[in-house]
Amino acid sequence: PKRIVEVINRVRRDNLTFMVVSPEFNSKSAEVIAKETGVKIVKISPLEKNYIQNLQRVLDALRGAHE
């Protein structure tokens, strides 16, 4: 919980609008942070087999986070 509070404070201080999480891991902490701060959660997998397609997905996800 202490680390989550630190992240929440930093998100607010730096006016962040999104956070990147890996779908391979539990996202409960990210969901708490998003609920408290209003940031969007962007799921990006570093384990995709097709590197080029994954880069395109990353780009699309990051663009969508700014909308």
The first five atom37 places (N, CA, C, CB, O) and aatype in JSON, in Angstrom:
{
  "aatype": [14, 11, 1, 9, 19, 6, 19, 9, 2, 1, 19, 1, 1, 3, 2, 10, 16, 13, 12, 19, 19, 15, 14, 6, 13, 2, 15, 11, 15, 0, 6, 19, 9, 0, 11, 6, 16, 7, 19, 11, 9, 19, 11, 9, 15, 14, 10, 6, 11, 2, 18, 9, 5, 2, 10, 5, 1, 19, 10, 3, 0, 10, 1, 7, 0, 8, 6],
  "atom_mask": [
    [1, 1, 1, 1, 1],
    [1, 1, 1, 1, 1],
    [1, 1, 1, 1, 1],
    [1, 1, 1, 1, 1],
    [1, 1, 1, 1, 1],
    [1, 1, 1, 1, 1],
    [1, 1, 1, 1, 1],
    [1, 1, 1, 1, 1],
    [1, 1, 1, 1, 1],
    [1, 1, 1, 1, 1],
    [1, 1, 1, 1, 1],
    [1, 1, 1, 1, 1],
    [1, 1, 1, 1, 1],
    [1, 1, 1, 1, 1],
    [1, 1, 1, 1, 1],
    [1, 1, 1, 1, 1],
    [1, 1, 1, 1, 1],
    [1, 1, 1, 1, 1],
    [1, 1, 1, 1, 1],
    [1, 1, 1, 1, 1],
    [1, 1, 1, 1, 1],
    [1, 1, 1, 1, 1],
    [1, 1, 1, 1, 1],
    [1, 1, 1, 1, 1],
    [1, 1, 1, 1, 1],
    [1, 1, 1, 1, 1],
    [1, 1, 1, 1, 1],
    [1, 1, 1, 1, 1],
    [1, 1, 1, 1, 1],
    [1, 1, 1, 1, 1],
    [1, 1, 1, 1, 1],
    [1, 1, 1, 1, 1],
    [1, 1, 1, 1, 1],
    [1, 1, 1, 1, 1],
    [1, 1, 1, 1, 1],
    [1, 1, 1, 1, 1],
    [1, 1, 1, 1, 1],
    [1, 1, 1, 0, 1],
    [1, 1, 1, 1, 1],
    [1, 1, 1, 1, 1],
    [1, 1, 1, 1, 1],
    [1, 1, 1, 1, 1],
    [1, 1, 1, 1, 1],
    [1, 1, 1, 1, 1],
    [1, 1, 1, 1, 1],
    [1, 1, 1, 1, 1],
    [1, 1, 1, 1, 1],
    [1, 1, 1, 1, 1],
    [1, 1, 1, 1, 1],
    [1, 1, 1, 1, 1],
    [1, 1, 1, 1, 1],
    [1, 1, 1, 1, 1],
    [1, 1, 1, 1, 1],
    [1, 1, 1, 1, 1],
    [1, 1, 1, 1, 1],
    [1, 1, 1, 1, 1],
    [1, 1, 1, 1, 1],
    [1, 1, 1, 1, 1],
    [1, 1, 1, 1, 1],
    [1, 1, 1, 1, 1],
    [1, 1, 1, 1, 1],
    [1, 1, 1, 1, 1],
    [1, 1, 1, 1, 1],
    [1, 1, 1, 0, 1],
    [1, 1, 1, 1, 1],
    [1, 1, 1, 1, 1],
    [1, 1, 1, 1, 1]
  ],
  "atom_positions": [
    [[0.8, -1.22, 0.0], [0.0, 0.0, 0.0], [0.84, 1.27, 0.0], [-0.91, 0.0, 1.19], [0.45, 2.26, -0.62]],
    [[1.99, 1.27, 0.69], [2.81, 2.48, 0.72], [3.3, 2.83, -0.69], [4.01, 2.28, 1.66], [3.3, 4.0, -1.08]],
    [[3.71, 1.83, -1.44], [4.2, 2.07, -2.8], [3.06, 2.58, -3.69], [4.8, 0.78, -3.39], [3.29, 3.45, -4.53]],
    [[1.86, 2.05, -3.51], [0.72, 2.51, -4.31], [0.43, 3.98, -4.01], [-0.54, 1.64, -4.02], [0.15, 4.75, -4.93]],
    [[0.5, 4.36, -2.75], [0.28, 5.76, -2.38], [1.34, 6.64, -3.03], [0.31, 5.94, -0.84], [1.03, 7.74, -3.51]],
    [[2.58, 6.18, -3.06], [3.66, 6.95, -3.7], [3.38, 7.13, -5.19], [5.02, 6.25, -3.5], [3.57, 8.22, -5.74]],
    [[2.93, 6.07, -5.84], [2.63, 6.15, -7.27], [1.45, 7.09, -7.51], [2.32, 4.75, -7.85], [1.49, 7.91, -8.44]],
    [[0.42, 6.99, -6.7], [-0.75, 7.89, -6.83], [-0.31, 9.34, -6.69], [-1.82, 7.55, -5.75], [-0.72, 10.19, -7.48]],
    [[0.53, 9.62, -5.72], [1.02, 10.99, -5.53], [1.82, 11.47, -6.73], [1.87, 11.07, -4.28], [1.7, 12.62, -7.14]],
    [[2.63, 10.58, -7.28], [3.44, 10.97, -8.45], [2.57, 11.19, -9.68], [4.5, 9.9, -8.74], [2.8, 12.13, -10.44]],
    [[1.59, 10.34, -9.87], [0.66, 10.5, -11.0], [-0.01, 11.87, -10.92], [-0.41, 9.37, -11.02], [-0.11, 12.59, -11.91]],
    [[-0.47, 12.21, -9.74], [-1.12, 13.52, -9.55], [-0.14, 14.66, -9.73], [-1.75, 13.6, -8.17], [-0.45, 15.65, -10.39]],
    [[1.03, 14.54, -9.15], [2.03, 15.6, -9.22], [2.46, 15.86, -10.66], [3.25, 15.25, -8.38], [2.62, 17.01, -11.07]],
    [[2.65, 14.78, -11.43], [3.15, 14.92, -12.8], [2.03, 15.01, -13.84], [4.04, 13.75, -13.13], [2.29, 15.06, -15.04]],
    [[0.76, 15.03, -13.37], [-0.39, 15.14, -14.27], [-0.38, 14.08, -15.37], [-0.42, 16.53, -14.89], [-0.62, 14.39, -16.54]],
    [[-0.1, 12.84, -15.0], [-0.07, 11.75, -15.98], [-1.5, 11.41, -16.4], [0.64, 10.5, -15.4], [-2.44, 11.53, -15.61]],
    [[-1.65, 10.97, -17.65], [-2.98, 10.66, -18.17], [-3.17, 9.17, -18.43], [-3.22, 11.42, -19.44], [-4.31, 8.72, -18.58]],
    [[-2.09, 8.4, -18.48], [-2.21, 6.96, -18.68], [-1.04, 6.25, -18.03], [-2.28, 6.63, -20.18], [-0.01, 6.85, -17.73]],
    [[-1.23, 4.95, -17.81], [-0.16, 4.11, -17.3], [-0.14, 2.81, -18.09], [-0.34, 3.83, -15.77], [-1.19, 2.3, -18.49]],
    [[1.03, 2.3, -18.31], [1.21, 1.08, -19.11], [1.37, -0.1, -18.17], [2.44, 1.21, -20.06], [2.15, -0.06, -17.22]],
    [[0.61, -1.16, -18.45], [0.73, -2.39, -17.67], [0.85, -3.57, -18.64], [-0.49, -2.58, -16.71], [0.41, -3.5, -19.79]],
    [[1.44, -4.63, -18.14], [1.57, -5.84, -18.93], [0.41, -6.77, -18.62], [2.92, -6.54, -18.65], [0.16, -7.06, -17.45]],
    [[-0.3, -7.26, -19.64], [-1.44, -8.13, -19.38], [-1.04, -9.48, -18.79], [-2.21, -8.35, -20.67], [-1.9, -10.23, -18.32]],
    [[0.23, -9.79, -18.8], [0.7, -11.06, -18.24], [0.76, -11.03, -16.71], [2.07, -11.39, -18.8], [0.97, -12.07, -16.08]],
    [[0.58, -9.86, -16.11], [0.66, -9.72, -14.66], [-0.67, -9.22, -14.09], [1.8, -8.77, -14.28], [-1.49, -8.67, -14.82]],
    [[-0.85, -9.41, -12.82], [-2.04, -8.95, -12.12], [-2.11, -7.42, -12.2], [-2.03, -9.43, -10.64], [-1.12, -6.74, -11.94]],
    [[-3.28, -6.89, -12.54], [-3.41, -5.44, -12.73], [-4.21, -4.77, -11.61], [-4.06, -5.16, -14.06], [-4.65, -3.63, -11.77]],
    [[-4.41, -5.46, -10.49], [-5.22, -4.88, -9.41], [-4.64, -3.58, -8.88], [-5.36, -5.88, -8.27], [-5.38, -2.63, -8.64]],
    [[-3.34, -3.51, -8.7], [-2.72, -2.27, -8.21], [-2.93, -1.14, -9.21], [-1.21, -2.47, -7.96], [-3.24, -0.01, -8.83]],
    [[-2.77, -1.45, -10.5], [-2.98, -0.44, -11.53], [-4.42, 0.04, -11.53], [-2.61, -1.01, -12.91], [-4.69, 1.23, -11.73]],
    [[-5.36, -0.87, -11.3], [-6.77, -0.49, -11.26], [-7.07, 0.43, -10.08], [-7.65, -1.74, -11.19], [-7.88, 1.35, -10.2]],
    [[-6.43, 0.18, -8.94], [-6.6, 1.05, -7.78], [-6.06, 2.44, -8.1], [-5.89, 0.46, -6.53], [-6.7, 3.45, -7.8]],
    [[-4.88, 2.48, -8.7], [-4.26, 3.76, -9.05], [-5.13, 4.51, -10.06], [-2.83, 3.54, -9.62], [-5.32, 5.72, -9.94]],
    [[-5.64, 3.8, -11.05], [-6.5, 4.43, -12.06], [-7.78, 4.97, -11.43], [-6.85, 3.43, -13.17], [-8.22, 6.07, -11.76]],
    [[-8.36, 4.21, -10.53], [-9.6, 4.65, -9.88], [-9.36, 5.91, -9.05], [-10.16, 3.54, -8.99], [-10.19, 6.81, -9.03]],
    [[-8.22, 5.97, -8.38], [-7.92, 7.12, -7.52], [-7.5, 8.37, -8.3], [-6.82, 6.75, -6.55], [-7.7, 9.49, -7.83]],
    [[-6.92, 8.18, -9.48], [-6.35, 9.31, -10.2], [-7.04, 9.64, -11.52], [-4.92, 9.04, -10.46], [-6.89, 10.74, -12.04]],
    [[-7.79, 8.68, -12.06], [-8.44, 8.92, -13.34], [-7.57, 8.61, -14.55], [0.0, 0.0, 0.0], [-7.99, 8.88, -15.68]],
    [[-6.38, 8.07, -14.36], [-5.54, 7.72, -15.5], [-6.13, 6.53, -16.24], [-4.09, 7.41, -15.05], [-6.83, 5.7, -15.65]],
    [[-5.84, 6.45, -17.53], [-6.25, 5.31, -18.33], [-5.2, 4.21, -18.17], [-6.43, 5.7, -19.83], [-4.01, 4.49, -18.02]],
    [[-5.64, 2.97, -18.21], [-4.73, 1.83, -18.2], [-4.54, 1.37, -19.63], [-5.26, 0.67, -17.3], [-5.51, 1.1, -20.34]],
    [[-3.29, 1.27, -20.06], [-2.95, 0.8, -21.39], [-2.21, -0.52, -21.22], [-2.09, 1.85, -22.19], [-1.14, -0.57, -20.62]],
    [[-2.79, -1.59, -21.76], [-2.15, -2.91, -21.65], [-1.29, -3.17, -22.88], [-3.21, -4.03, -21.48], [-1.78, -3.15, -24.01]],
    [[-0.02, -3.41, -22.63], [0.93, -3.68, -23.71], [1.74, -4.91, -23.32], [1.86, -2.44, -23.97], [2.33, -4.97, -22.24]],
    [[1.76, -5.89, -24.21], [2.49, -7.11, -23.94], [3.86, -7.09, -24.6], [1.69, -8.33, -24.41], [3.95, -6.9, -25.81]],
    [[4.93, -7.29, -23.82], [6.25, -7.37, -24.41], [6.55, -8.77, -24.96], [7.3, -6.98, -23.39], [7.63, -9.0, -25.51]],
    [[5.61, -9.69, -24.81], [5.85, -11.08, -25.17], [5.22, -11.51, -26.49], [5.35, -11.96, -24.09], [5.23, -12.7, -26.82]],
    [[4.67, -10.58, -27.24], [4.07, -10.92, -28.52], [5.11, -11.53, -29.45], [3.42, -9.67, -29.17], [6.28, -11.12, -29.44]],
    [[4.69, -12.49, -30.25], [5.63, -13.18, -31.15], [6.03, -12.33, -32.35], [5.03, -14.47, -31.63], [7.19, -12.35, -32.77]],
    [[5.07, -11.59, -32.91], [5.37, -10.78, -34.08], [5.77, -9.37, -33.63], [4.14, -10.73, -35.04], [4.93, -8.57, -33.23]],
    [[7.06, -9.09, -33.7], [7.62, -7.84, -33.19], [7.01, -6.61, -33.87], [9.13, -7.85, -33.38], [6.64, -5.65, -33.19]],
    [[6.92, -6.63, -35.18], [6.41, -5.47, -35.92], [4.94, -5.22, -35.59], [6.59, -5.67, -37.45], [4.55, -4.08, -35.35]],
    [[4.12, -6.26, -35.58], [2.71, -6.09, -35.23], [2.56, -5.58, -33.8], [1.95, -7.41, -35.4], [1.69, -4.76, -33.52]],
    [[3.41, -6.07, -32.91], [3.35, -5.62, -31.53], [3.7, -4.14, -31.42], [4.29, -6.45, -30.66], [3.07, -3.41, -30.65]],
    [[4.68, -3.69, -32.16], [5.03, -2.26, -32.15], [3.84, -1.43, -32.62], [6.26, -1.99, -33.05], [3.57, -0.36, -32.06]],
    [[3.13, -1.91, -33.63], [1.96, -1.19, -34.11], [0.88, -1.15, -33.04], [1.41, -1.85, -35.4], [0.23, -0.12, -32.85]],
    [[0.68, -2.26, -32.32], [-0.31, -2.3, -31.23], [0.08, -1.32, -30.13], [-0.43, -3.72, -30.66], [-0.78, -0.64, -29.57]],
    [[1.37, -1.26, -29.82], [1.85, -0.33, -28.8], [1.54, 1.1, -29.23], [3.37, -0.5, -28.55], [1.02, 1.89, -28.44]],
    [[1.87, 1.43, -30.45], [1.59, 2.77, -30.98], [0.11, 3.09, -30.92], [2.1, 2.9, -32.41], [-0.27, 4.18, -30.49]],
    [[-0.72, 2.16, -31.35], [-2.17, 2.37, -31.33], [-2.67, 2.57, -29.9], [-2.9, 1.18, -31.99], [-3.51, 3.44, -29.64]],
    [[-2.16, 1.77, -28.97], [-2.58, 1.88, -27.58], [-2.19, 3.22, -26.98], [-1.98, 0.76, -26.75], [-2.98, 3.84, -26.27]],
    [[-0.99, 3.66, -27.27], [-0.52, 4.95, -26.74], [-1.29, 6.12, -27.37], [0.99, 5.12, -26.98], [-1.61, 7.09, -26.68]],
    [[-1.58, 6.02, -28.64], [-2.4, 7.07, -29.28], [-3.78, 7.12, -28.64], [-2.53, 6.82, -30.79], [-4.3, 8.19, -28.35]],
    [[-4.37, 5.94, -28.43], [-5.7, 5.87, -27.84], [-5.72, 6.43, -26.43], [0.0, 0.0, 0.0], [-6.74, 6.97, -26.0]],
    [[-4.63, 6.31, -25.7], [-4.56, 6.82, -24.34], [-4.6, 8.35, -24.3], [-3.29, 6.32, -23.66], [-5.0, 8.93, -23.3]],
    [[-4.2, 8.99, -25.38], [-4.2, 10.45, -25.44], [-5.51, 11.04, -25.92], [-3.1, 10.93, -26.33], [-5.69, 12.25, -25.91]],
    [[-6.43, 10.18, -26.33], [-7.72, 10.68, -26.84], [-8.7, 10.9, -25.74], [-8.3, 9.73, -27.85], [-9.83, 11.32, -26.0]]
  ]
}
